[in-house]
Every structure is written in structure tokens, then in C-alpha cells.
Amino acid sequence: MNYWLLKTEPETFGIADLERAPKRTASWDGVRNYQARNFLRDDVKAGDGALLYYSSCAEPGVVALLRVTRAGYPDPTAFDRKNKHFDPKSKPDAPRWYMIDVQLERKLGRTITLAELRTHADGALKNMRLLMPGNRLSVMPVSAAEWRYLLKLE
DNA sequence: GCCAACGTTGGC
DNA sequence: GCCAACGTTGGC
């Protein structure tokens, strides 16, 4: 089993949306970056754990734990002309973009902010992908050690 | 294949 | 809103 970090802007999609959803489960759609797509398509599996991360907001950081309930499958929003994430180059018989399903496991007791994570960038979180300069990936792996360390911080 | 122009991301 | 970093596009 592997661990991931999934980035979202809270106004676009967040904990409230998952809490409202049936079985607290929703599709993680709209990813339009090839590196992130490759993770979704090839590596993320049902049963994996994921950190829900809020970006572009007052307090960027990790806010909840998710469980992957379905591995990568074609993202239908790419086929929908009216959808914001429509991509005419993605076809149902040759999909370009993939999504997964995730379930809200639980909200964290508190937000573990990006600023706080950075204070560990010389130690336990030295190799954490999120903290690498210039990193903009919206789907990225998290090591088991990093996962455990975050839960300890909580 | 190169590279300039442009768009997006995301912290601050 | 600013701006740096990065990805994508398209002419050549």
C-alpha cells in the first residue's frame, strides 16, 4: 500500500464536498498535468492512503486523511464539452486523463500547515516532495515514514 | 528539435 | 495582486 498527497483549493473542492457525498466518496477529477496523470493512471491503487492538502488559501496545509476506493480510470469530464476541464484531444476510446475515487476517512484534529511542515524540512521531512522548491504537482507520493511523522505532528 | 510566447500554479 | 517557476504550444 502506498501514500499520496492530493492538492485542492478549498473553494473548488474540499472536506465539505466529501462530507456531503454519498459514502463520503467522490471522484478526484480534473487533473490535467501529465506527471500527476501518470501517478493516477499507473500507481494509485484502491486501499492507498492520501493526505488532503489545501492550496491557494489563507492557511495552506494538510487538513484530512482520505482512502482511495478506486484506482485510476478515465476522467469523463475531459469528454464533456461544457465542462471546465474539457479536452477535445481526449477521446473515450483513447482517454488522455484519469481520475480516482477517494473517501473521506477523517478530518485531522488540526491543520498541519505548510509553514509547520517547512520547519521539519531539514530533518524528518527532508525528502518530502511537497517541500521541494518549485514543486507544483497536484498528485504526489508520500513515503510511509512521512505519513507516520505527519500523524505524530497531529 | 529549438525556443519564445503564453498560461497556470501557488506562496506570499 | 505580484511574481517566480514551471508546463504547454506552435512557428520555424
PDB file of C-alpha atoms (C1' of nucleotides) in Angstrom:
ATOM      1  CA  MET A   1       0.000   0.000   0.000  1.00  0.00           C
ATOM      2  CA  ASN A   2       1.174   3.471  -0.884  1.00  0.00           C
ATOM      3  CA  TYR A   3       0.528   7.001   0.300  1.00  0.00           C
ATOM      4  CA  TRP A   4      -0.236  10.139  -1.661  1.00  0.00           C
ATOM      5  CA  LEU A   5      -0.827  13.832  -1.283  1.00  0.00           C
ATOM      6  CA  LEU A   6      -3.750  15.338  -3.194  1.00  0.00           C
ATOM      7  CA  LYS A   7      -3.838  19.079  -3.650  1.00  0.00           C
ATOM      8  CA  THR A   8      -7.006  21.127  -3.976  1.00  0.00           C
ATOM      9  CA  GLU A   9      -8.223  24.647  -3.481  1.00  0.00           C
ATOM     10  CA  PRO A  10     -10.791  24.574  -0.679  1.00  0.00           C
ATOM     11  CA  GLU A  11     -13.280  26.744  -2.595  1.00  0.00           C
ATOM     12  CA  THR A  12     -13.117  24.369  -5.555  1.00  0.00           C
ATOM     13  CA  PHE A  13     -13.323  21.062  -3.705  1.00  0.00           C
ATOM     14  CA  GLY A  14     -12.856  20.213  -0.060  1.00  0.00           C
ATOM     15  CA  ILE A  15     -13.900  18.410   3.084  1.00  0.00           C
ATOM     16  CA  ALA A  16     -17.423  19.820   2.918  1.00  0.00           C
ATOM     17  CA  ASP A  17     -17.946  18.293  -0.528  1.00  0.00           C
ATOM     18  CA  LEU A  18     -16.789  14.885   0.689  1.00  0.00           C
ATOM     19  CA  GLU A  19     -18.974  15.074   3.789  1.00  0.00           C
ATOM     20  CA  ARG A  20     -21.994  15.772   1.595  1.00  0.00           C
ATOM     21  CA  ALA A  21     -21.226  12.984  -0.874  1.00  0.00           C
ATOM     22  CA  PRO A  22     -22.761   9.503  -0.670  1.00  0.00           C
ATOM     23  CA  LYS A  23     -20.463   7.270   1.397  1.00  0.00           C
ATOM     24  CA  ARG A  24     -18.287  10.376   1.783  1.00  0.00           C
ATOM     25  CA  THR A  25     -16.785   9.305  -1.527  1.00  0.00           C
ATOM     26  CA  ALA A  26     -16.087  11.405  -4.618  1.00  0.00           C
ATOM     27  CA  SER A  27     -14.127  11.294  -7.862  1.00  0.00           C
ATOM     28  CA  TRP A  28     -10.830  13.138  -7.935  1.00  0.00           C
ATOM     29  CA  ASP A  29     -11.290  14.547 -11.422  1.00  0.00           C
ATOM     30  CA  GLY A  30      -9.960  17.443 -13.449  1.00  0.00           C
ATOM     31  CA  VAL A  31      -6.245  16.642 -13.151  1.00  0.00           C
ATOM     32  CA  ARG A  32      -4.607  17.990 -16.331  1.00  0.00           C
ATOM     33  CA  ASN A  33      -0.920  17.525 -15.725  1.00  0.00           C
ATOM     34  CA  TYR A  34       0.923  14.587 -17.267  1.00  0.00           C
ATOM     35  CA  GLN A  35       3.116  13.723 -14.307  1.00  0.00           C
ATOM     36  CA  ALA A  36       0.129  13.760 -11.966  1.00  0.00           C
ATOM     37  CA  ARG A  37      -1.886  11.823 -14.550  1.00  0.00           C
ATOM     38  CA  ASN A  38       0.750   9.100 -14.654  1.00  0.00           C
ATOM     39  CA  PHE A  39       0.503   8.627 -10.894  1.00  0.00           C
ATOM     40  CA  LEU A  40      -3.294   8.409 -11.093  1.00  0.00           C
ATOM     41  CA  ARG A  41      -3.264   6.049 -14.048  1.00  0.00           C
ATOM     42  CA  ASP A  42      -0.401   3.765 -13.078  1.00  0.00           C
ATOM     43  CA  ASP A  43       0.348   3.881  -9.385  1.00  0.00           C
ATOM     44  CA  VAL A  44      -2.557   4.894  -7.165  1.00  0.00           C
ATOM     45  CA  LYS A  45      -4.439   1.787  -6.010  1.00  0.00           C
ATOM     46  CA  ALA A  46      -7.605   1.102  -4.044  1.00  0.00           C
ATOM     47  CA  GLY A  47      -6.707   0.960  -0.360  1.00  0.00           C
ATOM     48  CA  ASP A  48      -3.936   3.534  -0.581  1.00  0.00           C
ATOM     49  CA  GLY A  49      -3.973   6.409   1.889  1.00  0.00           C
ATOM     50  CA  ALA A  50      -3.955  10.068   0.886  1.00  0.00           C
ATOM     51  CA  LEU A  51      -3.423  13.410   2.551  1.00  0.00           C
ATOM     52  CA  LEU A  52      -5.894  16.100   1.575  1.00  0.00           C
ATOM     53  CA  TYR A  53      -3.935  19.321   1.080  1.00  0.00           C
ATOM     54  CA  TYR A  54      -5.395  22.804   0.699  1.00  0.00           C
ATOM     55  CA  SER A  55      -3.512  25.259  -1.504  1.00  0.00           C
ATOM     56  CA  SER A  56      -4.065  28.869  -2.586  1.00  0.00           C
ATOM     57  CA  CYS A  57      -5.807  29.792   0.645  1.00  0.00           C
ATOM     58  CA  ALA A  58      -5.144  31.655   3.873  1.00  0.00           C
ATOM     59  CA  GLU A  59      -3.558  28.661   5.588  1.00  0.00           C
ATOM     60  CA  PRO A  60      -2.133  26.144   3.094  1.00  0.00           C
ATOM     61  CA  GLY A  61      -1.670  22.710   4.647  1.00  0.00           C
ATOM     62  CA  VAL A  62      -2.861  19.154   5.233  1.00  0.00           C
ATOM     63  CA  VAL A  63      -6.415  19.018   6.554  1.00  0.00           C
ATOM     64  CA  ALA A  64      -7.716  15.445   6.285  1.00  0.00           C
ATOM     65  CA  LEU A  65      -6.978  11.787   5.595  1.00  0.00           C
ATOM     66  CA  LEU A  66      -8.512  10.063   2.584  1.00  0.00           C
ATOM     67  CA  ARG A  67      -8.772   6.470   1.457  1.00  0.00           C
ATOM     68  CA  VAL A  68      -8.531   5.573  -2.207  1.00  0.00           C
ATOM     69  CA  THR A  69     -11.560   3.433  -3.092  1.00  0.00           C
ATOM     70  CA  ARG A  70     -10.956   3.054  -6.815  1.00  0.00           C
ATOM     71  CA  ALA A  71      -7.741   3.040  -8.847  1.00  0.00           C
ATOM     72  CA  GLY A  72      -7.273   5.181 -11.947  1.00  0.00           C
ATOM     73  CA  TYR A  73      -9.947   5.173 -14.662  1.00  0.00           C
ATOM     74  CA  PRO A  74     -10.763   7.582 -17.492  1.00  0.00           C
ATOM     75  CA  ASP A  75     -11.877  11.063 -16.418  1.00  0.00           C
ATOM     76  CA  PRO A  76     -15.211  11.748 -18.162  1.00  0.00           C
ATOM     77  CA  THR A  77     -15.024  15.500 -17.543  1.00  0.00           C
ATOM     78  CA  ALA A  78     -12.483  15.585 -20.380  1.00  0.00           C
ATOM     79  CA  PHE A  79     -15.205  14.370 -22.789  1.00  0.00           C
ATOM     80  CA  ASP A  80     -17.805  16.938 -21.729  1.00  0.00           C
ATOM     81  CA  ARG A  81     -17.754  19.993 -23.945  1.00  0.00           C
ATOM     82  CA  LYS A  82     -19.454  22.058 -21.274  1.00  0.00           C
ATOM     83  CA  ASN A  83     -17.060  21.073 -18.518  1.00  0.00           C
ATOM     84  CA  LYS A  84     -14.327  23.430 -17.401  1.00  0.00           C
ATOM     85  CA  HIS A  85     -11.831  20.607 -17.843  1.00  0.00           C
ATOM     86  CA  PHE A  86     -12.983  19.595 -21.323  1.00  0.00           C
ATOM     87  CA  ASP A  87     -10.150  18.423 -23.563  1.00  0.00           C
ATOM     88  CA  PRO A  88     -11.042  17.708 -27.199  1.00  0.00           C
ATOM     89  CA  LYS A  89      -7.899  15.621 -27.564  1.00  0.00           C
ATOM     90  CA  SER A  90      -9.114  13.103 -25.009  1.00  0.00           C
ATOM     91  CA  LYS A  91     -11.458  10.548 -26.577  1.00  0.00           C
ATOM     92  CA  PRO A  92     -13.439   7.781 -24.867  1.00  0.00           C
ATOM     93  CA  ASP A  93     -11.608   5.150 -26.925  1.00  0.00           C
ATOM     94  CA  ALA A  94      -8.250   6.792 -26.186  1.00  0.00           C
ATOM     95  CA  PRO A  95      -8.570   8.668 -22.898  1.00  0.00           C
ATOM     96  CA  ARG A  96      -5.837  11.100 -22.065  1.00  0.00           C
ATOM     97  CA  TRP A  97      -6.848  11.947 -18.494  1.00  0.00           C
ATOM     98  CA  TYR A  98      -7.544   9.741 -15.497  1.00  0.00           C
ATOM     99  CA  MET A  99      -9.171  10.091 -12.113  1.00  0.00           C
ATOM    100  CA  ILE A 100      -9.542   8.055  -8.928  1.00  0.00           C
ATOM    101  CA  ASP A 101     -12.227   7.774  -6.269  1.00  0.00           C
ATOM    102  CA  VAL A 102     -11.473   8.823  -2.709  1.00  0.00           C
ATOM    103  CA  GLN A 103     -13.334   8.534   0.565  1.00  0.00           C
ATOM    104  CA  LEU A 104     -13.027  10.917   3.471  1.00  0.00           C
ATOM    105  CA  GLU A 105     -11.519   8.905   6.301  1.00  0.00           C
ATOM    106  CA  ARG A 106     -11.346  11.711   8.831  1.00  0.00           C
ATOM    107  CA  LYS A 107     -10.556  15.351   9.269  1.00  0.00           C
ATOM    108  CA  LEU A 108      -7.313  15.981  11.069  1.00  0.00           C
ATOM    109  CA  GLY A 109      -7.557  17.347  14.594  1.00  0.00           C
ATOM    110  CA  ARG A 110      -5.912  20.481  13.253  1.00  0.00           C
ATOM    111  CA  THR A 111      -4.470  21.797  10.027  1.00  0.00           C
ATOM    112  CA  ILE A 112      -0.822  20.864   9.655  1.00  0.00           C
ATOM    113  CA  THR A 113       0.289  23.933   7.795  1.00  0.00           C
ATOM    114  CA  LEU A 114       2.839  24.201   5.045  1.00  0.00           C
ATOM    115  CA  ALA A 115       4.762  26.616   7.269  1.00  0.00           C
ATOM    116  CA  GLU A 116       4.942  23.994  10.010  1.00  0.00           C
ATOM    117  CA  LEU A 117       5.983  21.262   7.588  1.00  0.00           C
ATOM    118  CA  ARG A 118       8.806  23.507   6.385  1.00  0.00           C
ATOM    119  CA  THR A 119      10.213  23.681   9.896  1.00  0.00           C
ATOM    120  CA  HIS A 120      10.957  19.951   9.503  1.00  0.00           C
ATOM    121  CA  ALA A 121      12.473  20.295   6.038  1.00  0.00           C
ATOM    122  CA  ASP A 122      15.980  19.801   7.392  1.00  0.00           C
ATOM    123  CA  GLY A 123      15.029  16.744   9.408  1.00  0.00           C
ATOM    124  CA  ALA A 124      12.347  14.114   9.126  1.00  0.00           C
ATOM    125  CA  LEU A 125      10.725  15.701   6.080  1.00  0.00           C
ATOM    126  CA  LYS A 126      13.967  16.351   4.224  1.00  0.00           C
ATOM    127  CA  ASN A 127      12.810  14.491   1.112  1.00  0.00           C
ATOM    128  CA  MET A 128       9.145  15.344   1.205  1.00  0.00           C
ATOM    129  CA  ARG A 129       8.089  16.107  -2.351  1.00  0.00           C
ATOM    130  CA  LEU A 130       5.696  18.864  -1.307  1.00  0.00           C
ATOM    131  CA  LEU A 131       8.597  20.835   0.182  1.00  0.00           C
ATOM    132  CA  MET A 132      10.851  20.626  -2.862  1.00  0.00           C
ATOM    133  CA  PRO A 133      11.496  24.044  -4.418  1.00  0.00           C
ATOM    134  CA  GLY A 134       9.281  24.757  -7.397  1.00  0.00           C
ATOM    135  CA  ASN A 135       7.071  21.741  -6.826  1.00  0.00           C
ATOM    136  CA  ARG A 136       3.627  22.272  -8.341  1.00  0.00           C
ATOM    137  CA  LEU A 137       2.362  18.723  -8.675  1.00  0.00           C
ATOM    138  CA  SER A 138      -1.232  18.183  -7.603  1.00  0.00           C
ATOM    139  CA  VAL A 139      -0.774  14.437  -7.068  1.00  0.00           C
ATOM    140  CA  MET A 140       2.440  13.249  -5.478  1.00  0.00           C
ATOM    141  CA  PRO A 141       3.745  10.305  -3.475  1.00  0.00           C
ATOM    142  CA  VAL A 142       4.297  10.460   0.276  1.00  0.00           C
ATOM    143  CA  SER A 143       6.584   7.947   1.992  1.00  0.00           C
ATOM    144  CA  ALA A 144       5.340   5.745   4.824  1.00  0.00           C
ATOM    145  CA  ALA A 145       7.795   7.475   7.159  1.00  0.00           C
ATOM    146  CA  GLU A 146       6.478  10.912   6.155  1.00  0.00           C
ATOM    147  CA  TRP A 147       2.907   9.727   6.647  1.00  0.00           C
ATOM    148  CA  ARG A 148       3.665   8.457  10.156  1.00  0.00           C
ATOM    149  CA  TYR A 149       5.538  11.626  11.027  1.00  0.00           C
ATOM    150  CA  LEU A 150       2.620  13.799   9.992  1.00  0.00           C
ATOM    151  CA  LEU A 151       0.257  11.786  12.164  1.00  0.00           C
ATOM    152  CA  LYS A 152       2.643  12.248  15.089  1.00  0.00           C
ATOM    153  CA  LEU A 153       2.678  16.002  14.488  1.00  0.00           C
ATOM    154  CA  GLU A 154      -1.094  15.998  14.597  1.00  0.00           C
TER     155      GLU A 154
ATOM    156  C1'  DG B   1      14.239  19.641 -32.050  1.00  0.00           C
ATOM    157  C1'  DC B   2      14.659  24.520 -30.591  1.00  0.00           C
ATOM    158  C1'  DC B   3      12.865  28.241 -28.251  1.00  0.00           C
ATOM    159  C1'  DA B   4       9.929  32.286 -27.500  1.00  0.00           C
ATOM    160  C1'  DA B   5       5.407  33.304 -26.065  1.00  0.00           C
ATOM    161  C1'  DC B   6       1.940  32.332 -23.268  1.00  0.00           C
ATOM    162  C1'  DG B   7      -0.811  30.216 -19.495  1.00  0.00           C
ATOM    163  C1'  DT B   8      -1.008  28.170 -14.884  1.00  0.00           C
ATOM    164  C1'  DT B   9       0.313  27.353 -10.233  1.00  0.00           C
ATOM    165  C1'  DG B  10       0.631  28.711  -5.681  1.00  0.00           C
ATOM    166  C1'  DG B  11       3.026  31.038  -1.808  1.00  0.00           C
ATOM    167  C1'  DC B  12       3.283  35.384  -0.054  1.00  0.00           C
TER     168       DC B  12
ATOM    169  C1'  DG C   1      -2.246  41.366  -6.850  1.00  0.00           C
ATOM    170  C1'  DC C   2       2.592  40.106  -7.547  1.00  0.00           C
ATOM    171  C1'  DC C   3       5.843  37.227  -9.407  1.00  0.00           C
ATOM    172  C1'  DA C   4       8.868  33.199  -9.906  1.00  0.00           C
ATOM    173  C1'  DA C   5       8.832  28.601 -11.523  1.00  0.00           C
ATOM    174  C1'  DC C   6       7.263  25.545 -14.488  1.00  0.00           C
ATOM    175  C1'  DG C   7       4.480  23.331 -18.386  1.00  0.00           C
ATOM    176  C1'  DT C   8       2.465  23.719 -22.969  1.00  0.00           C
ATOM    177  C1'  DT C   9       2.070  25.400 -27.575  1.00  0.00           C
ATOM    178  C1'  DG C  10       3.329  26.355 -32.095  1.00  0.00           C
ATOM    179  C1'  DG C  11       6.280  28.528 -35.674  1.00  0.00           C
ATOM    180  C1'  DC C  12      10.403  27.597 -37.816  1.00  0.00           C
TER     181       DC C  12
END
